Coordinates of C-alpha atoms and ligand atoms in Angstrom, one line a residue:
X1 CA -45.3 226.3 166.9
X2 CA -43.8 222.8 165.5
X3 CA -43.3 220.6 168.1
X4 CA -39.5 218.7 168.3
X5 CA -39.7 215.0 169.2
X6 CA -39.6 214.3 172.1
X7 CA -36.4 212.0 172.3
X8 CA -34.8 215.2 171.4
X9 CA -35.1 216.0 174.9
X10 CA -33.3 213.5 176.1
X11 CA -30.2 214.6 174.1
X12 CA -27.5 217.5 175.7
X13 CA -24.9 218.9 173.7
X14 CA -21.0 218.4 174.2
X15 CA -21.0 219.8 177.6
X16 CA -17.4 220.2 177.7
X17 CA -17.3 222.9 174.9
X18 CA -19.0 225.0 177.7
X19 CA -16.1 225.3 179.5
X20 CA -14.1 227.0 176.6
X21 CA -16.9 228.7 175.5
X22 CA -16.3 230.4 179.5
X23 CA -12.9 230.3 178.8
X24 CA -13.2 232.8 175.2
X25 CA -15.1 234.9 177.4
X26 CA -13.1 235.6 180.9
X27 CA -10.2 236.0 177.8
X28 CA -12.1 239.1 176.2
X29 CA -13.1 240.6 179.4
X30 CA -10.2 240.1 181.7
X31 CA -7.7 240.1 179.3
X32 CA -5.3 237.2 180.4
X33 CA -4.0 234.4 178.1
X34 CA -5.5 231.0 179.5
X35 CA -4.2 227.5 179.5
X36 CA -6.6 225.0 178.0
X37 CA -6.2 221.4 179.5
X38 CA -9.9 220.8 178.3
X39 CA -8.5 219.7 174.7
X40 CA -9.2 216.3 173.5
X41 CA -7.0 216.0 170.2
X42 CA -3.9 216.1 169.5
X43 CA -2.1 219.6 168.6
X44 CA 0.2 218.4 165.7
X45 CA -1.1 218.4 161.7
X46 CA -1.7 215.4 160.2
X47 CA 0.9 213.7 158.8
X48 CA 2.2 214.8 155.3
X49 CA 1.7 211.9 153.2
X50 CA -1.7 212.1 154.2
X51 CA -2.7 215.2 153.7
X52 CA -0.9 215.0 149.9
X53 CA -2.9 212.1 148.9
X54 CA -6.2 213.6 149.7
X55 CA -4.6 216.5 147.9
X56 CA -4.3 214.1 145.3
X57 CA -7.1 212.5 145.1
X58 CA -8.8 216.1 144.8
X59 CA -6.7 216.9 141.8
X60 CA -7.5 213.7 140.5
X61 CA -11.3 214.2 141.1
X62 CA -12.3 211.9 143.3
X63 CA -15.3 214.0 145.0
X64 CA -17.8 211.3 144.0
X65 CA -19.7 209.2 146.3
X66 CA -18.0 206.0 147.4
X67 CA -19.9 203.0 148.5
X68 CA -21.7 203.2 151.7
X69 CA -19.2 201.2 153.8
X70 CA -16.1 202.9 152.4
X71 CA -13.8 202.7 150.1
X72 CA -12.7 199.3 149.2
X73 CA -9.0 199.8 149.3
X74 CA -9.0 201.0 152.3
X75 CA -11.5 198.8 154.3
X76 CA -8.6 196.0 152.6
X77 CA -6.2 197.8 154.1
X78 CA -7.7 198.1 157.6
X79 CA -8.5 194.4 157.6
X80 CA -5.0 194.0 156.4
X81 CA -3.5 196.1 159.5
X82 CA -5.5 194.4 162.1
X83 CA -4.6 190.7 160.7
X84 CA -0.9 191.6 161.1
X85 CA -1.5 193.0 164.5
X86 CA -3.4 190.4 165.7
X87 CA -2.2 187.4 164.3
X88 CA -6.3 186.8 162.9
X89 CA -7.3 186.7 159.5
X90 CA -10.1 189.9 159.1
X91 CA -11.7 190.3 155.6
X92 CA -12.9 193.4 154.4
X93 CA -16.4 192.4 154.5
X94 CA -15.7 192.7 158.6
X95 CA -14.8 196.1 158.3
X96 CA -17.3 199.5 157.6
X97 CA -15.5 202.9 157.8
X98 CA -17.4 206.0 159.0
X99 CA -17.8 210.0 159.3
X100 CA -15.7 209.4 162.7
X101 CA -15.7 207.1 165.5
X102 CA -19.0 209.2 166.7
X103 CA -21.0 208.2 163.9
X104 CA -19.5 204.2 164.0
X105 CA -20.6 204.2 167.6
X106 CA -23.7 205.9 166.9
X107 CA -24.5 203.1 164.4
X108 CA -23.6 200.5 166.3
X109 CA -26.4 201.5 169.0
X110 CA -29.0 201.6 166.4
X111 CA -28.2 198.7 165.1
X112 CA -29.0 197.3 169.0
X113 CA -30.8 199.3 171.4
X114 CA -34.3 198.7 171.7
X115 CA -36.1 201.4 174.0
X116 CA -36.2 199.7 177.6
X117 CA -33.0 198.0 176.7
X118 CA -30.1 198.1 179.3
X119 CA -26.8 199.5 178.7
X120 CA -23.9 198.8 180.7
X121 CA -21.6 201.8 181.0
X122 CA -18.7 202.7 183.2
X123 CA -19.1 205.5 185.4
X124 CA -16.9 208.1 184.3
X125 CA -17.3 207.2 180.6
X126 CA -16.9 209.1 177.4
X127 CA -20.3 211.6 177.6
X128 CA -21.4 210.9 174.5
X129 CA -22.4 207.0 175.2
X130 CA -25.0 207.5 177.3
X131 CA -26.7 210.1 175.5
X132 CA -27.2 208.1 172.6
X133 CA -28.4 205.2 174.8
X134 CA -31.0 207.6 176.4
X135 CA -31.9 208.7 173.0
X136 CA -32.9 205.4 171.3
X137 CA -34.9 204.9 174.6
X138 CA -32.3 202.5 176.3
X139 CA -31.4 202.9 179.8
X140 CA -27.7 203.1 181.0
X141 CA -26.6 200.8 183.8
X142 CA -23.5 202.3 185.2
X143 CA -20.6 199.8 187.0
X144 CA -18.9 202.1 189.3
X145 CA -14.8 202.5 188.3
X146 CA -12.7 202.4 191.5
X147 CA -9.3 204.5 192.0
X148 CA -6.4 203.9 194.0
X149 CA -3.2 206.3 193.7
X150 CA -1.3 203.6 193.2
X151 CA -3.0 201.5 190.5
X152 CA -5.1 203.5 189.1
X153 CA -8.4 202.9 187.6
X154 CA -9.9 199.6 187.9
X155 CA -13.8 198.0 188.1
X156 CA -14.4 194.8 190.1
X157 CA -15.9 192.0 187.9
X158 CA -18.9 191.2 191.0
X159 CA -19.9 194.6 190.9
X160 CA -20.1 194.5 186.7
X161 CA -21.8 191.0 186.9
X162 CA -24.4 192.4 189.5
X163 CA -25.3 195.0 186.7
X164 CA -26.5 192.3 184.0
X165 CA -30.2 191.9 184.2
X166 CA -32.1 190.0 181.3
X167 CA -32.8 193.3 179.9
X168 CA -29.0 194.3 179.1
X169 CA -28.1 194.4 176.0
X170 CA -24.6 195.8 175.8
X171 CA -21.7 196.4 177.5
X172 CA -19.3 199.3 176.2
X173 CA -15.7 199.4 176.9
X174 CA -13.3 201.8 176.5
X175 CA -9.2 201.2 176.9
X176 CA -7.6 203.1 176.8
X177 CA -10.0 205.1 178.6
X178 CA -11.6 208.7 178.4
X179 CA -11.6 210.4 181.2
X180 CA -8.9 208.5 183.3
X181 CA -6.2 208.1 181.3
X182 CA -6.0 204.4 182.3
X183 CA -4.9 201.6 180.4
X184 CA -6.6 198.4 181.4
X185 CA -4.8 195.4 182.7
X186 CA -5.0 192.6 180.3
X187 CA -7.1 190.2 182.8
X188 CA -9.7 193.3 183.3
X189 CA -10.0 193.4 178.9
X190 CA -10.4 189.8 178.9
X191 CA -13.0 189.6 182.1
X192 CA -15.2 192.2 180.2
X193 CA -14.6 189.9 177.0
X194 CA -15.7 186.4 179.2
X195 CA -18.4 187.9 180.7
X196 CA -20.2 189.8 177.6
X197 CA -19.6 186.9 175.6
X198 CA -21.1 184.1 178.2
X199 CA -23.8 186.1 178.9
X200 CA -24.5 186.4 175.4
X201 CA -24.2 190.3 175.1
X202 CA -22.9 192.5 173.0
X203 CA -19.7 194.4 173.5
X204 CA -19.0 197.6 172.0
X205 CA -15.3 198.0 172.3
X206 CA -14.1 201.5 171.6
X207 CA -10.2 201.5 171.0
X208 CA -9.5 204.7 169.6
X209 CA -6.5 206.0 172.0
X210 CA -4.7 202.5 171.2
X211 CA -1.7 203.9 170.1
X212 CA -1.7 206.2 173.6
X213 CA -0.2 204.0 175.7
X214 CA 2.5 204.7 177.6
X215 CA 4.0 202.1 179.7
X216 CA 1.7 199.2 180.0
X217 CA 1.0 196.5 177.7
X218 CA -2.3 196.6 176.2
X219 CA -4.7 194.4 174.8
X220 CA -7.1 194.2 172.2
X221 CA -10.7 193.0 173.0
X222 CA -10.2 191.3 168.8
X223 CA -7.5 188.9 170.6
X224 CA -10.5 187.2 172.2
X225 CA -10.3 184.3 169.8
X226 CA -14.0 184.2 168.9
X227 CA -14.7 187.9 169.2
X228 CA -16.8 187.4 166.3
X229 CA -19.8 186.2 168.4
X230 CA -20.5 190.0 169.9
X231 CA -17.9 192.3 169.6
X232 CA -18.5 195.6 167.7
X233 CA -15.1 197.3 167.8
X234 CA -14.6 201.0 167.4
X235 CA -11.5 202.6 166.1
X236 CA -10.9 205.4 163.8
X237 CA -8.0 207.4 162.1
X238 CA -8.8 210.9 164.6
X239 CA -6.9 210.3 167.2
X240 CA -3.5 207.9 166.2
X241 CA -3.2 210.5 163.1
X242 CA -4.5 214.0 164.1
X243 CA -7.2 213.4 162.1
X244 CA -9.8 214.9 164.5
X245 CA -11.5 217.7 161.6
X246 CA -11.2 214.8 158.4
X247 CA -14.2 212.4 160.5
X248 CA -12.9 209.1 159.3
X249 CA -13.2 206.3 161.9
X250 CA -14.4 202.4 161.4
X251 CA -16.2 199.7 162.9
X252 CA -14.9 195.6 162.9
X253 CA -17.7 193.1 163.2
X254 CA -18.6 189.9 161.6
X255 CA -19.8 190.3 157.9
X256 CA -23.4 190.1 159.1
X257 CA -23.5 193.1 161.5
X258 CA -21.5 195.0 158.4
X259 CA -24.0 194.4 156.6
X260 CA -26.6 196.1 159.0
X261 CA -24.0 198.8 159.3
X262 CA -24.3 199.7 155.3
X263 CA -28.1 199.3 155.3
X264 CA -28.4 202.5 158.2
X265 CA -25.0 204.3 156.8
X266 CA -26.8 204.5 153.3
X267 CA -29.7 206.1 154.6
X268 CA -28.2 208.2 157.4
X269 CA -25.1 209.5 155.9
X270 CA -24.5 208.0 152.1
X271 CA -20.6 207.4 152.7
X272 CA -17.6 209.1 154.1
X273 CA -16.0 211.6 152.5
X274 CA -14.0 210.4 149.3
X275 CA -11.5 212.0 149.3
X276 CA -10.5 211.8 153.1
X277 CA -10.6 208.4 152.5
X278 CA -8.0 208.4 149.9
X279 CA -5.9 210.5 152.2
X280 CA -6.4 207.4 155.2
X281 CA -4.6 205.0 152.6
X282 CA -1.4 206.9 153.2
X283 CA -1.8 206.8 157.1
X284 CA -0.7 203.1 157.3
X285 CA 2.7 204.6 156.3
X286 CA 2.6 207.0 158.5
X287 CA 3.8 205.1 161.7
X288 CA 7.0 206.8 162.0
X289 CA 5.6 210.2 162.9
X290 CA 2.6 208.6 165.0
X291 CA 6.0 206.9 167.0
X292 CA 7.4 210.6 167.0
X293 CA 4.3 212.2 168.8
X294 CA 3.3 208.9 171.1
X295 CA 7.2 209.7 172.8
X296 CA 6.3 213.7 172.5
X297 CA 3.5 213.1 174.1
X298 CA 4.4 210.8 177.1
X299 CA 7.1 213.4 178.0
X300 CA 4.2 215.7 178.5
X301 CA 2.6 213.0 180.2
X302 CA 6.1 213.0 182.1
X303 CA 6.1 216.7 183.0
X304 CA 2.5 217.0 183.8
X305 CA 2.5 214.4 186.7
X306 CA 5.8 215.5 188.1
X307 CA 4.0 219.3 188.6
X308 CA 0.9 217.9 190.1
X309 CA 2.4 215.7 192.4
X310 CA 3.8 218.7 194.0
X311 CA 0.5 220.2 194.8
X312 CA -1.0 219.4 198.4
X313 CA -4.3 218.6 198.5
X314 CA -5.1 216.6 195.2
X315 CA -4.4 213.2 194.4
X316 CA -3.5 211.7 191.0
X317 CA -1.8 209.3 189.1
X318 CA 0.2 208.8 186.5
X319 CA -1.8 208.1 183.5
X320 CA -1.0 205.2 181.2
X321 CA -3.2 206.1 178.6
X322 CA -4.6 208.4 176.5
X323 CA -3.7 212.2 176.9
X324 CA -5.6 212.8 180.4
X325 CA -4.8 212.9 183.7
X326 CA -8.3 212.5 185.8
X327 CA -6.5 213.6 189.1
X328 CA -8.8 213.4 192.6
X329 CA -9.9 217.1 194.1
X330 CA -11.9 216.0 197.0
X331 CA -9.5 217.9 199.5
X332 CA -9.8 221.0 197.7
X333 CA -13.8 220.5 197.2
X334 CA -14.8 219.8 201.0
X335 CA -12.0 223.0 201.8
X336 CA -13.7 225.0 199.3
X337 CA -17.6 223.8 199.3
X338 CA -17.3 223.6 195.8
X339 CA -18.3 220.6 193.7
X340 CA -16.0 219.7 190.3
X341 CA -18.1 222.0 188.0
X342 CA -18.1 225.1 190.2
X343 CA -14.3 224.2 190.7
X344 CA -13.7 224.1 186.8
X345 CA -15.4 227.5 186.6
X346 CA -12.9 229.1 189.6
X347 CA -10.1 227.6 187.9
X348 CA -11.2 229.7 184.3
X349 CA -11.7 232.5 186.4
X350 CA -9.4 233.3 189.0
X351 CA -6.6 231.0 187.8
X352 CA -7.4 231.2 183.5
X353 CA -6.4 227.3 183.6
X354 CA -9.7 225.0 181.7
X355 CA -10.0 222.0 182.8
X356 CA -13.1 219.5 182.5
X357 CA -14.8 218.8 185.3
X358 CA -15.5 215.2 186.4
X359 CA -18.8 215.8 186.4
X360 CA -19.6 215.9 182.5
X361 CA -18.7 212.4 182.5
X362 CA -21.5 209.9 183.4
X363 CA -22.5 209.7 185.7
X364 CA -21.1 210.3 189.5
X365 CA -17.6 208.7 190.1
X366 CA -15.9 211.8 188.0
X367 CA -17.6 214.3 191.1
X368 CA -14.3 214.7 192.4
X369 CA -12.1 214.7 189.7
X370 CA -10.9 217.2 187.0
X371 CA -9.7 215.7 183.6
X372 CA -6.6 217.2 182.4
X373 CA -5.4 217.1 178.6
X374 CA -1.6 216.7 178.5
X375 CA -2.3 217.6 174.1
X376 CA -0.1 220.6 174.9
X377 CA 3.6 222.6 174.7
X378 CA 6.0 221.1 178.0
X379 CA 6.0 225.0 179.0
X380 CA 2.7 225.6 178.9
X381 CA 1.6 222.5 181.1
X382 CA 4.3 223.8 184.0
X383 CA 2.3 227.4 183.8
X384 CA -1.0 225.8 184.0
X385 CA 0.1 223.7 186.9
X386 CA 1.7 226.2 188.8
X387 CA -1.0 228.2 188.2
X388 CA -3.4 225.8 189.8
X389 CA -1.4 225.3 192.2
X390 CA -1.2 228.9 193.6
X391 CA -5.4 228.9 193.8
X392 CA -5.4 225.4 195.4
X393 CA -3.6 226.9 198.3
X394 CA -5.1 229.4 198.8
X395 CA -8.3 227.2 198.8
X396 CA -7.3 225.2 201.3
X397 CA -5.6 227.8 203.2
X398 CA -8.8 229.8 204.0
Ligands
PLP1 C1 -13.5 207.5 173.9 C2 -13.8 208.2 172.6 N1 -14.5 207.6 171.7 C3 -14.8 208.2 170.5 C4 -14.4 209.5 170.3 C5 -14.8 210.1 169.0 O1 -13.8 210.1 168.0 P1 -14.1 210.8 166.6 O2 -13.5 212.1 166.6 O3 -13.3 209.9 165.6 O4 -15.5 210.8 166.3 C6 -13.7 210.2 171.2 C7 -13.4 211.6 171.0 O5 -13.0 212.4 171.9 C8 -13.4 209.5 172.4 O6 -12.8 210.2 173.4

């Protein structure tokens, strides 16, 4: 038998795809219709414009190659966007577009992690950082993120300076953030920012739910004025566009690091897709409808914390970020002996609502929480709830 190396091992799949994998079955064999709050994309098509042009650009015949780092025209346009919006002036040889903002953060590890390397995470954080940390032989460092029902989500800079050791090499931040649903503070984004940069380390800032955010202001890690130094930031066109299925994301760094970014992108992946890409030029005039389902989206937002603050026994807050709510079950656990996986599972099965359990998300914090995707109809968010409502009493009423 052929043997799989070893760092393979290291490496889990999407773990919350199980939960709807659970969900398909308990559909087939009990029959009932369930609510899925485990999505993480948005349930509208992509804009029109944007899906003519790469209609376009198929008539046209543009199903070659493009260069490694993306299409010109569009890294131009990227570096033109962020300029505007953040009063700096980005060339196009600081900007690499990739299959996704997966793959640019994927690169971006590569291009760093040495095995025995440190990598500072928060705990919860997006599952797929660590993985690819563990992976390349690095080690995540997790700073613990705190919550309070009235602020929120926040870290405390002494515990994330009492994480740096000589070995750590990066420090990846996420704001708005999966799984909480927070939206940083500004002084919290520019702490991470100081501290990375005095320390010399680099900062992988991954912004993709920038245009998720509801009613906080939010800040950009690429206002730091000299964020050139260390910062590799992470966007991508999957989220702000319902572009989840066209894999088109991109990664801002100085020239240099670009430059390292082409080099592994030509032999990992050749380019992304051409005529995907031609489709993203059109997105930049797309604002109008992104505006339409940001204010959908925080009515849902709206709706969903209005129904779960009428259910005893969990704790949550209104998310200003994102499309989760990461609400606290550690009443319902203790009263039920469950922990947040076993809960999940319940939830499919006697309730038909999916959820994700806190759990999947690195590494302990999330224990007691369940994320919840408000990427769904008003109506269907008050069924879920009520739903979950109905088997969280009787939970904590036996
Ligand atoms: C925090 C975060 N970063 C990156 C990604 C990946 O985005 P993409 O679909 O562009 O690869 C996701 C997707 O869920 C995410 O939640």
């Amino acid at each position: 038998m052929e043997s799989f190396a070893s760092s393979l091992s290291k490496l889990t799949g999407e773990s919350t795809l199980l939960y709807q994998e659970i969900a398909r079955k308990v559909e087939k064999t009990k029959g009932i219709k369930t609510i899925n709050f485990g999505i993480g994309q948005p349930d509208l098509p992509t804009p029109q414009r944007i899906r003519d042009e790469a209609k376009v650009a198929l008539e046209k015949g543009y199903t070659a190659y493009t260069p490694a780092l993306g299409l010109d025209e569009l890294r131009s346009k990227i570096a033109e966007f962020l300029s505007q919006k953040y009063g700096d002036k980005i060339i196009k040889d600081e900007i690499a577009v990739t299959p996704g903002a997966k793959t640019a953060l994927f690169l971006a590890f590569l291009a760093y992690v040495n095995p025995g390397d440190e990598v500072i995470l928060f705990d919860p954080s997006f599952y797929s950082y660590a993985e690819v940390v563990k992976l390349l032989g690095g080690k995540p460092v997790y700073v613990p993120l705190h919550f309070d029902q009235g602020k929120g989500f926040y870290y405390v800079t002494d515990e994330l300076s009492s994480k740096i050791s000589p070995k750590t090499k990066m420090i990846v931040y996420n704001n708005p953030h999966n799984p909480t649903g927070m939206t940083f503070d500004a002084d919290l984004s520019k702490t991470v920012a100081e501290i990375s940069q005095e320390r010399k380390i680099v900062l992988i800032s991954d912004e993709i739910y920038d245009y998720f955010v509801f009613d906080k202001n939010f800040w950009s890690v690429l206002q730091t004025p000299s964020w050139r130094d260390n910062v590799i930031y992470i966007n991508g066109f999957s989220k702000t566009f319902s572009m989840t299925g066209w894999r088109l994301g991109y990664i801002v760094a100085r020239k240099e690091v670009i430059g390292k970014m082409g080099i592994l992108a030509s032999n990992i992946y050749t380019c992304p897709t051409s005529f995907a890409q031609y489709g993203a030029l059109a997105s930049f005039d797309s604002f109008a409808q992104v505006k339409e389902m940001i204010d959908l989206f925080r009515r849902r937002r709206d709706v969903m914390y209005n129904e779960l603050s009428g259910v005893k026994g969990i704790k949550v807050y209104k998310s200003s970020g994102a499309f989760y709510m990461f609400p606290d079950f550690s009443e319902v656990l203790g009263a039920g002996g469950m922990d947040s996986k076993s809960l999940a599972v319940k939830l499919i099965e006697e309730a038909g609502v999916v959820t994700i359990p806190g759990e999947v998300f690195p590494e302990r914090v999330g224990k007691n929480f369940l994320r919840l995707s408000f990427a769904l109809g008003e109506e269907k968010i008050k069924e879920g709830v009520s739903r979950m409502k109905l088997f969280v009493e009787k939970v904590l009423s036996s």
